[in-house]
PDB file of C-alpha atoms in Angstrom:
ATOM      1  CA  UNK A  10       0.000   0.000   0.000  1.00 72.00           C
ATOM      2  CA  UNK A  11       1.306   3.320  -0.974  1.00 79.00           C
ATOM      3  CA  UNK A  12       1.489   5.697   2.744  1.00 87.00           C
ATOM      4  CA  UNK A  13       3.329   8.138   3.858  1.00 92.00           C
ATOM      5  CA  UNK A  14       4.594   8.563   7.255  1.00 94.00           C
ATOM      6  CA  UNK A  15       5.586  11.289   9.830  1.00 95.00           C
ATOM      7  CA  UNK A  16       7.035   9.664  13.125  1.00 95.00           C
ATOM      8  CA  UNK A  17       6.813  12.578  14.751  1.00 95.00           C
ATOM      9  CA  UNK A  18       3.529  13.977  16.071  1.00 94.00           C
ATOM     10  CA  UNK A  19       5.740  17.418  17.494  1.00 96.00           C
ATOM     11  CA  UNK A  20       9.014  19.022  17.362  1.00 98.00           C
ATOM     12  CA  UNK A  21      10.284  21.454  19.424  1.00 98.00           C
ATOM     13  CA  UNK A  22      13.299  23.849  18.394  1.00 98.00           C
ATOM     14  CA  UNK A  23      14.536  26.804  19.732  1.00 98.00           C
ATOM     15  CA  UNK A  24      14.657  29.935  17.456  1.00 98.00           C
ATOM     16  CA  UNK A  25      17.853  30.364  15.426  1.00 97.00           C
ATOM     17  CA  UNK A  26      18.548  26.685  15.691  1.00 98.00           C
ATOM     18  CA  UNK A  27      18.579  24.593  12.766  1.00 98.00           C
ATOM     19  CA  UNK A  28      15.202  22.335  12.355  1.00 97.00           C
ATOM     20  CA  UNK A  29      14.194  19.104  10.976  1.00 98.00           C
ATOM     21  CA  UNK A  30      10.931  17.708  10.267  1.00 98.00           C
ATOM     22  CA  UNK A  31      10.923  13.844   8.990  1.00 98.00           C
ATOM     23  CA  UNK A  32       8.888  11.817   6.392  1.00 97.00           C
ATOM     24  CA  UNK A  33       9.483   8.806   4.946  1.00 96.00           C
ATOM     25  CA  UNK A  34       6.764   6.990   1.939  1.00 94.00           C
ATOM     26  CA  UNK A  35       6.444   4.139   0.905  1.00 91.00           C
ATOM     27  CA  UNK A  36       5.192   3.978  -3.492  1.00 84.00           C
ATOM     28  CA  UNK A  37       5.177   2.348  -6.221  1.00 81.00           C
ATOM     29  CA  UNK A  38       7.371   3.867  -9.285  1.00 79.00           C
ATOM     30  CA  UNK A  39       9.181   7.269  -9.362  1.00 78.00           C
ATOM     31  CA  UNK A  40       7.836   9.200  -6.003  1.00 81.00           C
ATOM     32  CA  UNK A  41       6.361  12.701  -6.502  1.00 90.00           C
ATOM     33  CA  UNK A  42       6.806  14.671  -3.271  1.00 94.00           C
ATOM     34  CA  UNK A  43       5.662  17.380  -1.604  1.00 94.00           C
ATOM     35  CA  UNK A  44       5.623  19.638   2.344  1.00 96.00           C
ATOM     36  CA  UNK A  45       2.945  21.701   3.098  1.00 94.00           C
ATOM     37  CA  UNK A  46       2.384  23.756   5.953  1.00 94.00           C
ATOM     38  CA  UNK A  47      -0.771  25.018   7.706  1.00 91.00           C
ATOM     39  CA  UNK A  48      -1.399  27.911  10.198  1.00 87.00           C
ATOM     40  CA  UNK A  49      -4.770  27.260  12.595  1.00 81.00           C
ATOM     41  CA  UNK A  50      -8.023  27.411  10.698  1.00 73.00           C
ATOM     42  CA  UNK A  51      -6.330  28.267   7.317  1.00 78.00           C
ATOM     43  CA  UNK A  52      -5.701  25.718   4.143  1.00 80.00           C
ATOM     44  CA  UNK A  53      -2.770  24.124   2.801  1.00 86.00           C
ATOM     45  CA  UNK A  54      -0.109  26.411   2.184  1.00 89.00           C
ATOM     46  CA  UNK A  55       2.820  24.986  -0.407  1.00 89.00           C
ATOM     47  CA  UNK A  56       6.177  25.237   0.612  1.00 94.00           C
ATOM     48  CA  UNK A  57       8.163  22.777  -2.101  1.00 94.00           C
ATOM     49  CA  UNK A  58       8.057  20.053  -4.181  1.00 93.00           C
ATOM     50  CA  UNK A  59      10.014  16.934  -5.387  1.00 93.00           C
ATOM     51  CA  UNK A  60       9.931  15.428  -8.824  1.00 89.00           C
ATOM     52  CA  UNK A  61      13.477  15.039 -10.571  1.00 87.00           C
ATOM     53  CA  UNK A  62      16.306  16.068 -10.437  1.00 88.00           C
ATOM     54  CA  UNK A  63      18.534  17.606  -7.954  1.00 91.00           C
ATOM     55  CA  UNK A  64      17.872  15.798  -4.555  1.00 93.00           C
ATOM     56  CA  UNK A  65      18.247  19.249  -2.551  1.00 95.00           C
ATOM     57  CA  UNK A  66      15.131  21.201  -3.332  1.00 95.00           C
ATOM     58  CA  UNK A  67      14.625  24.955  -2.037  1.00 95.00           C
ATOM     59  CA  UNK A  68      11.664  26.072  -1.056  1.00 93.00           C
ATOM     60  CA  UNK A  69       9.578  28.884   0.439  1.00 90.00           C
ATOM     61  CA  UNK A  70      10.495  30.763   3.655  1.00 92.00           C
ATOM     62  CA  UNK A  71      14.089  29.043   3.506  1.00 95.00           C
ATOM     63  CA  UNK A  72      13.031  25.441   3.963  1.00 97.00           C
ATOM     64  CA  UNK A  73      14.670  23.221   1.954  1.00 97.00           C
ATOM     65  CA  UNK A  74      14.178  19.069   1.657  1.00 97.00           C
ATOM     66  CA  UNK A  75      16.455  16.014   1.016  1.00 95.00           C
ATOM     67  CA  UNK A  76      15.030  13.558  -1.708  1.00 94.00           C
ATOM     68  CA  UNK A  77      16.891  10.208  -0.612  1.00 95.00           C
ATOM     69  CA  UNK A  78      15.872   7.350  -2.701  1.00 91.00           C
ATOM     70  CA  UNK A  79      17.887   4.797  -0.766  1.00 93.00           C
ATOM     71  CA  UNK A  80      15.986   5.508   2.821  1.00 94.00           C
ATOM     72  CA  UNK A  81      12.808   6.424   1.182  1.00 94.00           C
ATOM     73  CA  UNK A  82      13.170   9.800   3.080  1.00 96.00           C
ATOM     74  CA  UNK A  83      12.089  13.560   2.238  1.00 97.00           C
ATOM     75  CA  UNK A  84      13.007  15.517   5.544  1.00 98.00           C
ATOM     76  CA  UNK A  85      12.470  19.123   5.846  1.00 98.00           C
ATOM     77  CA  UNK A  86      15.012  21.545   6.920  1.00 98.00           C
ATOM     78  CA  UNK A  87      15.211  24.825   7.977  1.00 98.00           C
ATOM     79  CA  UNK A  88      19.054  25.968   8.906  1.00 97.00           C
ATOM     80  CA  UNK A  89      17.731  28.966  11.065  1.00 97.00           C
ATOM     81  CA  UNK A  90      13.987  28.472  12.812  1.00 97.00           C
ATOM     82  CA  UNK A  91      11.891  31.398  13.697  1.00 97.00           C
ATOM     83  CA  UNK A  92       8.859  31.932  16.020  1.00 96.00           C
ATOM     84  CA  UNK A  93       6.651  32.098  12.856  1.00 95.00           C
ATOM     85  CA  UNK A  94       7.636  29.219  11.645  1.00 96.00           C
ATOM     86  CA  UNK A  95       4.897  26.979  14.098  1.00 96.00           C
ATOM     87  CA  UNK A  96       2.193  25.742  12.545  1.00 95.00           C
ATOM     88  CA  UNK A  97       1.807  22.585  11.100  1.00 94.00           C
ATOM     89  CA  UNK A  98       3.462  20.663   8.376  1.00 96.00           C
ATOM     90  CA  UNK A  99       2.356  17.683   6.238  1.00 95.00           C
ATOM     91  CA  UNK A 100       4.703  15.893   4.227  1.00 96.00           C
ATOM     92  CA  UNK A 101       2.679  14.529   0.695  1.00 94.00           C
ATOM     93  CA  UNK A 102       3.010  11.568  -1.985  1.00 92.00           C
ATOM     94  CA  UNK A 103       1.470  11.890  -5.572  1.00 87.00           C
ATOM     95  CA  UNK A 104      -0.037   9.327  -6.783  1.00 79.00           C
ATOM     96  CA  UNK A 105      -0.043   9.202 -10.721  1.00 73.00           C
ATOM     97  CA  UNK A 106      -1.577   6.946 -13.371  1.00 65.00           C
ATOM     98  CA  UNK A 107      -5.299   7.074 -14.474  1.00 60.00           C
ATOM     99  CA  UNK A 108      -5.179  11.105 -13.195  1.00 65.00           C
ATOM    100  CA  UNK A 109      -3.817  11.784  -9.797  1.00 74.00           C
ATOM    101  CA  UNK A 110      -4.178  12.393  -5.834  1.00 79.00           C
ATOM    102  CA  UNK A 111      -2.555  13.229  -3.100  1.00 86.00           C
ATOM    103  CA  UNK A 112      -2.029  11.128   0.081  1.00 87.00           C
ATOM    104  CA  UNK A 113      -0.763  13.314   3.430  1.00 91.00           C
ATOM    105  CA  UNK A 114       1.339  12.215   6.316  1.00 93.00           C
ATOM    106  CA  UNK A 115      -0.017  12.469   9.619  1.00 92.00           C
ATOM    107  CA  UNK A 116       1.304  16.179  10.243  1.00 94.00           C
ATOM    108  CA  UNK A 117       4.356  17.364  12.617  1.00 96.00           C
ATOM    109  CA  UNK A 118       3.184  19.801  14.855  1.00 95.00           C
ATOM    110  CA  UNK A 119       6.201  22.192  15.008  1.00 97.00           C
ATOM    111  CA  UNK A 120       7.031  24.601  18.084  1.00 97.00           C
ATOM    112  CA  UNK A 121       9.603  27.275  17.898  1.00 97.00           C
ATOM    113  CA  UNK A 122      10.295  28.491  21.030  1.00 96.00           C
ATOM    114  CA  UNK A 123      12.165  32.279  21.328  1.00 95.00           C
TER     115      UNK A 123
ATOM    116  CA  UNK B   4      -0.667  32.228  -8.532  1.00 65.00           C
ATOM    117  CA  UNK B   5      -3.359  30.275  -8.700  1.00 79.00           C
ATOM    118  CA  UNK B   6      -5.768  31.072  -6.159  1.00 87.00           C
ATOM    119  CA  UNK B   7      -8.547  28.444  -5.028  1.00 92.00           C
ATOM    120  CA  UNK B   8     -11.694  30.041  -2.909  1.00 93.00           C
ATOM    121  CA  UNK B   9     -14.324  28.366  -0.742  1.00 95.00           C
ATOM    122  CA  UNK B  10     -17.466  29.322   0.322  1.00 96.00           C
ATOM    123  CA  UNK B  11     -18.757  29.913   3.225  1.00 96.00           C
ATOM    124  CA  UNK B  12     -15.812  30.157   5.308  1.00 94.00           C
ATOM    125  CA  UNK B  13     -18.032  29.079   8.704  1.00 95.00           C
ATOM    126  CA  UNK B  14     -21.052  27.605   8.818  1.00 97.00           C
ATOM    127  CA  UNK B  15     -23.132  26.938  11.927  1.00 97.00           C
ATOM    128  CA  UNK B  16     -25.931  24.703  11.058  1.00 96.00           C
ATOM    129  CA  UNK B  17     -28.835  22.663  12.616  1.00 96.00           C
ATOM    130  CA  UNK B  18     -28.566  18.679  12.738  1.00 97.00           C
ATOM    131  CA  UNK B  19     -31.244  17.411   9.687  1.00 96.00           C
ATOM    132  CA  UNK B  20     -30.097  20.155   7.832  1.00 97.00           C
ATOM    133  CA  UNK B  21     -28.092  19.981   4.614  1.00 97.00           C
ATOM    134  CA  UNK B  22     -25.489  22.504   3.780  1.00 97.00           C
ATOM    135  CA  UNK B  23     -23.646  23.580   0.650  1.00 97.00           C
ATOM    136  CA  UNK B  24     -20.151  24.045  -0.114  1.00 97.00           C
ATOM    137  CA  UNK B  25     -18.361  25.718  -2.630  1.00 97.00           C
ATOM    138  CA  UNK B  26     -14.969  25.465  -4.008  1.00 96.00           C
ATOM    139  CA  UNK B  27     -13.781  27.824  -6.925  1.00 95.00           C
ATOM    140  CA  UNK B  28     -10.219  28.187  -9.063  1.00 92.00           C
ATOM    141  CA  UNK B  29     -10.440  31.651  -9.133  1.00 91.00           C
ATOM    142  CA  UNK B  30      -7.644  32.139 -12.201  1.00 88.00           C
ATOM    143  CA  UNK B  31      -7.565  28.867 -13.837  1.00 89.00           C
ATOM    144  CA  UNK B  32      -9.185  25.821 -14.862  1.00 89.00           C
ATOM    145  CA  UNK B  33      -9.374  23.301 -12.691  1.00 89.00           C
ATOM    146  CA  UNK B  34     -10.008  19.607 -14.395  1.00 87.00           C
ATOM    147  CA  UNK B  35      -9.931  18.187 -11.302  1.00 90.00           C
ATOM    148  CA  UNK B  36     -11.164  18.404  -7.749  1.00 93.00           C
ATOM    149  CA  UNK B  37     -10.740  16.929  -4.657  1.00 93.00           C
ATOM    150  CA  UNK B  38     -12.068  17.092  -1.422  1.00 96.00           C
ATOM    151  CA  UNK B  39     -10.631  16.978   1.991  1.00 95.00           C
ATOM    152  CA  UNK B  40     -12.038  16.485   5.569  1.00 95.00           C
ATOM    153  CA  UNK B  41      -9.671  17.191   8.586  1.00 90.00           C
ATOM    154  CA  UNK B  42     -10.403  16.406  12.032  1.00 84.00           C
ATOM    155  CA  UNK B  43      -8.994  18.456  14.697  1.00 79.00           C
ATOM    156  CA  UNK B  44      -5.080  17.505  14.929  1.00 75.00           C
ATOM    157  CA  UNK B  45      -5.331  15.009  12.423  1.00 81.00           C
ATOM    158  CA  UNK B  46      -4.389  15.104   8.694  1.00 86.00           C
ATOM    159  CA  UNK B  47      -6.328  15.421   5.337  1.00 88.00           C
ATOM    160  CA  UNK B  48      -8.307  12.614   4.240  1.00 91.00           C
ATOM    161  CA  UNK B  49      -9.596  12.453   0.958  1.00 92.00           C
ATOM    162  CA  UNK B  50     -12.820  11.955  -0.051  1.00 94.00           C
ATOM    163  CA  UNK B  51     -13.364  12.286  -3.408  1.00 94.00           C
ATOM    164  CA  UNK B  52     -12.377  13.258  -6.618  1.00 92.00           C
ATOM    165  CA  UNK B  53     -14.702  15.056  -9.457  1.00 90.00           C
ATOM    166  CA  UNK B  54     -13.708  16.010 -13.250  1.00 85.00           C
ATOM    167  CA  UNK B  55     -15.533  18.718 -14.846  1.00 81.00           C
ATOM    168  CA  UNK B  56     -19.110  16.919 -15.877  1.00 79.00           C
ATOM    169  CA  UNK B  57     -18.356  14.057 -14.592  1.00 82.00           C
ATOM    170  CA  UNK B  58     -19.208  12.066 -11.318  1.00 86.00           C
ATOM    171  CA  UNK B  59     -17.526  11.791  -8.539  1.00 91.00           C
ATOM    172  CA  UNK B  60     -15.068   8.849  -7.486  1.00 91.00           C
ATOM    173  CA  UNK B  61     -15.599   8.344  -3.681  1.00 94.00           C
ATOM    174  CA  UNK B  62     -13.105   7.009  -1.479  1.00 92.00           C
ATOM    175  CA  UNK B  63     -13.591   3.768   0.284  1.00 91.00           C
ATOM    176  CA  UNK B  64     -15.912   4.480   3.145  1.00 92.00           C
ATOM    177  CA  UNK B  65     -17.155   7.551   2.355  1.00 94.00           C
ATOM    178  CA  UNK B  66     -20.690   7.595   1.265  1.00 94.00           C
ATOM    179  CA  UNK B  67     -21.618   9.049  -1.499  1.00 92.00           C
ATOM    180  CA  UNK B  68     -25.749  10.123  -0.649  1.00 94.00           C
ATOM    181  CA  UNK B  69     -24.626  11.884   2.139  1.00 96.00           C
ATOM    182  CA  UNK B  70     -21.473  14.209   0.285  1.00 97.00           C
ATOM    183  CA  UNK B  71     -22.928  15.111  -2.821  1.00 95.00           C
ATOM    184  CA  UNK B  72     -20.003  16.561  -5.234  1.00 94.00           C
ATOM    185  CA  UNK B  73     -20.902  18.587  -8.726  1.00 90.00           C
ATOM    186  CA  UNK B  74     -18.487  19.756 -10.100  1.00 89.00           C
ATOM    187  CA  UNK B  75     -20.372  21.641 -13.127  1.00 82.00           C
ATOM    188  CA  UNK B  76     -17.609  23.745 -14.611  1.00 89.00           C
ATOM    189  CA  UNK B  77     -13.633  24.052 -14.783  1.00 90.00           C
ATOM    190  CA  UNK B  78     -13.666  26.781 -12.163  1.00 92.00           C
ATOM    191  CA  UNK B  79     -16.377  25.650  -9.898  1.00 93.00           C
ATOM    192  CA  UNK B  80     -17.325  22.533  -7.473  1.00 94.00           C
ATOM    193  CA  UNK B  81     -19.555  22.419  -4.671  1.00 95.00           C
ATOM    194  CA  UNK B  82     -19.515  20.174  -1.616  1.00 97.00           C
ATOM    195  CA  UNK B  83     -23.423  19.489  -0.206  1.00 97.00           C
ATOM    196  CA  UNK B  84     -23.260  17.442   3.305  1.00 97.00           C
ATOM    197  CA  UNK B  85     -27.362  16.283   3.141  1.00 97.00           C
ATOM    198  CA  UNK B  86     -28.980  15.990   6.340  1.00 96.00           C
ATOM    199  CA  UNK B  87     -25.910  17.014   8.403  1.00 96.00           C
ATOM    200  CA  UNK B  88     -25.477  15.403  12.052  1.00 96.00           C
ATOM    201  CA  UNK B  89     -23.128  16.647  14.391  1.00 95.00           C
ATOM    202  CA  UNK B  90     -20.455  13.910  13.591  1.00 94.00           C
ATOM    203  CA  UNK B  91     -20.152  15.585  10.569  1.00 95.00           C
ATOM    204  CA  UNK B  92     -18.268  18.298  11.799  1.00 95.00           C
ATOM    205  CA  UNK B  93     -15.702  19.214  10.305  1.00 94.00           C
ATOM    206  CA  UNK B  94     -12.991  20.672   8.602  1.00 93.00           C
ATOM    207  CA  UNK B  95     -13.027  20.646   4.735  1.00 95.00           C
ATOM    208  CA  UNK B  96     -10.816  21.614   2.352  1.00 94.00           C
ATOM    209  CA  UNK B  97     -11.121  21.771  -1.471  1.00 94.00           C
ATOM    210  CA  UNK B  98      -8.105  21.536  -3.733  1.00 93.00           C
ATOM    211  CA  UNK B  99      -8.238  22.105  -7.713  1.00 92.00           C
ATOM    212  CA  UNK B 100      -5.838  19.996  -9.991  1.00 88.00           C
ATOM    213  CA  UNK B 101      -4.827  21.422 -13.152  1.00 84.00           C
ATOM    214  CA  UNK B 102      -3.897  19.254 -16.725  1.00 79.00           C
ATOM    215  CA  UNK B 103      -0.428  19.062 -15.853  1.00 77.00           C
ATOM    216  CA  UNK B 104      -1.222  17.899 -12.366  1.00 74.00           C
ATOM    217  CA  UNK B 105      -0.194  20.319  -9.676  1.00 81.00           C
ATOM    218  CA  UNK B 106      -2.593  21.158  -7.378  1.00 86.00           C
ATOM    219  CA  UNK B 107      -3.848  24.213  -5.178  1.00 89.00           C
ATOM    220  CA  UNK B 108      -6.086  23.881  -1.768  1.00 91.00           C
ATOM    221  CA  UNK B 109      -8.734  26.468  -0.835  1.00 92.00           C
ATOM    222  CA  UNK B 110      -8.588  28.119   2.271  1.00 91.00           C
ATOM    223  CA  UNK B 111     -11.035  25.589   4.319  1.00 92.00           C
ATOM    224  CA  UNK B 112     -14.423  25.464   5.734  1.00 95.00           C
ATOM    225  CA  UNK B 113     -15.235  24.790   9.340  1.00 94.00           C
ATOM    226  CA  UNK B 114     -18.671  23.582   9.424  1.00 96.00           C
ATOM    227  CA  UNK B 115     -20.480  22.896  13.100  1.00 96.00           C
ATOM    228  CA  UNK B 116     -23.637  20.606  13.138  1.00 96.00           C
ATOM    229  CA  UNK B 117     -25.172  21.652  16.183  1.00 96.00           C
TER     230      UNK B 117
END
Protein backbone atom coordinates (compact mmCIF):
# COMPACT_ATOMS: atom_id res chain seq x y z
CA UNK A 1 0.00 0.00 0.00
CA UNK A 2 1.31 3.32 -0.97
CA UNK A 3 1.49 5.70 2.74
CA UNK A 4 3.33 8.14 3.86
CA UNK A 5 4.59 8.56 7.26
CA UNK A 6 5.59 11.29 9.83
CA UNK A 7 7.04 9.66 13.12
CA UNK A 8 6.81 12.58 14.75
CA UNK A 9 3.53 13.98 16.07
CA UNK A 10 5.74 17.42 17.49
CA UNK A 11 9.01 19.02 17.36
CA UNK A 12 10.28 21.45 19.42
CA UNK A 13 13.30 23.85 18.39
CA UNK A 14 14.54 26.80 19.73
CA UNK A 15 14.66 29.93 17.46
CA UNK A 16 17.85 30.36 15.43
CA UNK A 17 18.55 26.69 15.69
CA UNK A 18 18.58 24.59 12.77
CA UNK A 19 15.20 22.33 12.35
CA UNK A 20 14.19 19.10 10.98
CA UNK A 21 10.93 17.71 10.27
CA UNK A 22 10.92 13.84 8.99
CA UNK A 23 8.89 11.82 6.39
CA UNK A 24 9.48 8.81 4.95
CA UNK A 25 6.76 6.99 1.94
CA UNK A 26 6.44 4.14 0.90
CA UNK A 27 5.19 3.98 -3.49
CA UNK A 28 5.18 2.35 -6.22
CA UNK A 29 7.37 3.87 -9.28
CA UNK A 30 9.18 7.27 -9.36
CA UNK A 31 7.84 9.20 -6.00
CA UNK A 32 6.36 12.70 -6.50
CA UNK A 33 6.81 14.67 -3.27
CA UNK A 34 5.66 17.38 -1.60
CA UNK A 35 5.62 19.64 2.34
CA UNK A 36 2.95 21.70 3.10
CA UNK A 37 2.38 23.76 5.95
CA UNK A 38 -0.77 25.02 7.71
CA UNK A 39 -1.40 27.91 10.20
CA UNK A 40 -4.77 27.26 12.60
CA UNK A 41 -8.02 27.41 10.70
CA UNK A 42 -6.33 28.27 7.32
CA UNK A 43 -5.70 25.72 4.14
CA UNK A 44 -2.77 24.12 2.80
CA UNK A 45 -0.11 26.41 2.18
CA UNK A 46 2.82 24.99 -0.41
CA UNK A 47 6.18 25.24 0.61
CA UNK A 48 8.16 22.78 -2.10
CA UNK A 49 8.06 20.05 -4.18
CA UNK A 50 10.01 16.93 -5.39
CA UNK A 51 9.93 15.43 -8.82
CA UNK A 52 13.48 15.04 -10.57
CA UNK A 53 16.31 16.07 -10.44
CA UNK A 54 18.53 17.61 -7.95
CA UNK A 55 17.87 15.80 -4.56
CA UNK A 56 18.25 19.25 -2.55
CA UNK A 57 15.13 21.20 -3.33
CA UNK A 58 14.62 24.95 -2.04
CA UNK A 59 11.66 26.07 -1.06
CA UNK A 60 9.58 28.88 0.44
CA UNK A 61 10.50 30.76 3.66
CA UNK A 62 14.09 29.04 3.51
CA UNK A 63 13.03 25.44 3.96
CA UNK A 64 14.67 23.22 1.95
CA UNK A 65 14.18 19.07 1.66
CA UNK A 66 16.46 16.01 1.02
CA UNK A 67 15.03 13.56 -1.71
CA UNK A 68 16.89 10.21 -0.61
CA UNK A 69 15.87 7.35 -2.70
CA UNK A 70 17.89 4.80 -0.77
CA UNK A 71 15.99 5.51 2.82
CA UNK A 72 12.81 6.42 1.18
CA UNK A 73 13.17 9.80 3.08
CA UNK A 74 12.09 13.56 2.24
CA UNK A 75 13.01 15.52 5.54
CA UNK A 76 12.47 19.12 5.85
CA UNK A 77 15.01 21.55 6.92
CA UNK A 78 15.21 24.83 7.98
CA UNK A 79 19.05 25.97 8.91
CA UNK A 80 17.73 28.97 11.07
CA UNK A 81 13.99 28.47 12.81
CA UNK A 82 11.89 31.40 13.70
CA UNK A 83 8.86 31.93 16.02
CA UNK A 84 6.65 32.10 12.86
CA UNK A 85 7.64 29.22 11.65
CA UNK A 86 4.90 26.98 14.10
CA UNK A 87 2.19 25.74 12.55
CA UNK A 88 1.81 22.58 11.10
CA UNK A 89 3.46 20.66 8.38
CA UNK A 90 2.36 17.68 6.24
CA UNK A 91 4.70 15.89 4.23
CA UNK A 92 2.68 14.53 0.69
CA UNK A 93 3.01 11.57 -1.98
CA UNK A 94 1.47 11.89 -5.57
CA UNK A 95 -0.04 9.33 -6.78
CA UNK A 96 -0.04 9.20 -10.72
CA UNK A 97 -1.58 6.95 -13.37
CA UNK A 98 -5.30 7.07 -14.47
CA UNK A 99 -5.18 11.10 -13.19
CA UNK A 100 -3.82 11.78 -9.80
CA UNK A 101 -4.18 12.39 -5.83
CA UNK A 102 -2.56 13.23 -3.10
CA UNK A 103 -2.03 11.13 0.08
CA UNK A 104 -0.76 13.31 3.43
CA UNK A 105 1.34 12.22 6.32
CA UNK A 106 -0.02 12.47 9.62
CA UNK A 107 1.30 16.18 10.24
CA UNK A 108 4.36 17.36 12.62
CA UNK A 109 3.18 19.80 14.85
CA UNK A 110 6.20 22.19 15.01
CA UNK A 111 7.03 24.60 18.08
CA UNK A 112 9.60 27.27 17.90
CA UNK A 113 10.29 28.49 21.03
CA UNK A 114 12.16 32.28 21.33
CA UNK B 1 -0.67 32.23 -8.53
CA UNK B 2 -3.36 30.28 -8.70
CA UNK B 3 -5.77 31.07 -6.16
CA UNK B 4 -8.55 28.44 -5.03
CA UNK B 5 -11.69 30.04 -2.91
CA UNK B 6 -14.32 28.37 -0.74
CA UNK B 7 -17.47 29.32 0.32
CA UNK B 8 -18.76 29.91 3.23
CA UNK B 9 -15.81 30.16 5.31
CA UNK B 10 -18.03 29.08 8.70
CA UNK B 11 -21.05 27.61 8.82
CA UNK B 12 -23.13 26.94 11.93
CA UNK B 13 -25.93 24.70 11.06
CA UNK B 14 -28.84 22.66 12.62
CA UNK B 15 -28.57 18.68 12.74
CA UNK B 16 -31.24 17.41 9.69
CA UNK B 17 -30.10 20.15 7.83
CA UNK B 18 -28.09 19.98 4.61
CA UNK B 19 -25.49 22.50 3.78
CA UNK B 20 -23.65 23.58 0.65
CA UNK B 21 -20.15 24.05 -0.11
CA UNK B 22 -18.36 25.72 -2.63
CA UNK B 23 -14.97 25.47 -4.01
CA UNK B 24 -13.78 27.82 -6.93
CA UNK B 25 -10.22 28.19 -9.06
CA UNK B 26 -10.44 31.65 -9.13
CA UNK B 27 -7.64 32.14 -12.20
CA UNK B 28 -7.57 28.87 -13.84
CA UNK B 29 -9.18 25.82 -14.86
CA UNK B 30 -9.37 23.30 -12.69
CA UNK B 31 -10.01 19.61 -14.40
CA UNK B 32 -9.93 18.19 -11.30
CA UNK B 33 -11.16 18.40 -7.75
CA UNK B 34 -10.74 16.93 -4.66
CA UNK B 35 -12.07 17.09 -1.42
CA UNK B 36 -10.63 16.98 1.99
CA UNK B 37 -12.04 16.49 5.57
CA UNK B 38 -9.67 17.19 8.59
CA UNK B 39 -10.40 16.41 12.03
CA UNK B 40 -8.99 18.46 14.70
CA UNK B 41 -5.08 17.51 14.93
CA UNK B 42 -5.33 15.01 12.42
CA UNK B 43 -4.39 15.10 8.69
CA UNK B 44 -6.33 15.42 5.34
CA UNK B 45 -8.31 12.61 4.24
CA UNK B 46 -9.60 12.45 0.96
CA UNK B 47 -12.82 11.95 -0.05
CA UNK B 48 -13.36 12.29 -3.41
CA UNK B 49 -12.38 13.26 -6.62
CA UNK B 50 -14.70 15.06 -9.46
CA UNK B 51 -13.71 16.01 -13.25
CA UNK B 52 -15.53 18.72 -14.85
CA UNK B 53 -19.11 16.92 -15.88
CA UNK B 54 -18.36 14.06 -14.59
CA UNK B 55 -19.21 12.07 -11.32
CA UNK B 56 -17.53 11.79 -8.54
CA UNK B 57 -15.07 8.85 -7.49
CA UNK B 58 -15.60 8.34 -3.68
CA UNK B 59 -13.10 7.01 -1.48
CA UNK B 60 -13.59 3.77 0.28
CA UNK B 61 -15.91 4.48 3.14
CA UNK B 62 -17.15 7.55 2.36
CA UNK B 63 -20.69 7.60 1.26
CA UNK B 64 -21.62 9.05 -1.50
CA UNK B 65 -25.75 10.12 -0.65
CA UNK B 66 -24.63 11.88 2.14
CA UNK B 67 -21.47 14.21 0.29
CA UNK B 68 -22.93 15.11 -2.82
CA UNK B 69 -20.00 16.56 -5.23
CA UNK B 70 -20.90 18.59 -8.73
CA UNK B 71 -18.49 19.76 -10.10
CA UNK B 72 -20.37 21.64 -13.13
CA UNK B 73 -17.61 23.75 -14.61
CA UNK B 74 -13.63 24.05 -14.78
CA UNK B 75 -13.67 26.78 -12.16
CA UNK B 76 -16.38 25.65 -9.90
CA UNK B 77 -17.33 22.53 -7.47
CA UNK B 78 -19.56 22.42 -4.67
CA UNK B 79 -19.51 20.17 -1.62
CA UNK B 80 -23.42 19.49 -0.21
CA UNK B 81 -23.26 17.44 3.30
CA UNK B 82 -27.36 16.28 3.14
CA UNK B 83 -28.98 15.99 6.34
CA UNK B 84 -25.91 17.01 8.40
CA UNK B 85 -25.48 15.40 12.05
CA UNK B 86 -23.13 16.65 14.39
CA UNK B 87 -20.45 13.91 13.59
CA UNK B 88 -20.15 15.59 10.57
CA UNK B 89 -18.27 18.30 11.80
CA UNK B 90 -15.70 19.21 10.31
CA UNK B 91 -12.99 20.67 8.60
CA UNK B 92 -13.03 20.65 4.74
CA UNK B 93 -10.82 21.61 2.35
CA UNK B 94 -11.12 21.77 -1.47
CA UNK B 95 -8.10 21.54 -3.73
CA UNK B 96 -8.24 22.11 -7.71
CA UNK B 97 -5.84 20.00 -9.99
CA UNK B 98 -4.83 21.42 -13.15
CA UNK B 99 -3.90 19.25 -16.73
CA UNK B 100 -0.43 19.06 -15.85
CA UNK B 101 -1.22 17.90 -12.37
CA UNK B 102 -0.19 20.32 -9.68
CA UNK B 103 -2.59 21.16 -7.38
CA UNK B 104 -3.85 24.21 -5.18
CA UNK B 105 -6.09 23.88 -1.77
CA UNK B 106 -8.73 26.47 -0.83
CA UNK B 107 -8.59 28.12 2.27
CA UNK B 108 -11.04 25.59 4.32
CA UNK B 109 -14.42 25.46 5.73
CA UNK B 110 -15.24 24.79 9.34
CA UNK B 111 -18.67 23.58 9.42
CA UNK B 112 -20.48 22.90 13.10
CA UNK B 113 -23.64 20.61 13.14
CA UNK B 114 -25.17 21.65 16.18
Amino acid sequence: AQSVAQPEDQVNVAEGNPLTVKCTYSVSGNPYLFWYVQYPNRGLQFLLKYITGDNLVKGSYGFEAEFNKSQTSFHLKKPSALVSDSALYFCAVRITGGGFKTIFGAGTRLFVKA
Amino acid sequence: GAVVSQHPSRVICKSGTSVKIECRSLDFQATTMFWYRQFPKQSLMLMATSNEGSKATYEQGVEKDKFLINHASLTLSTLTVTSAHPEDSSFYICSAGTPVNEQFFGPGTRLTVL
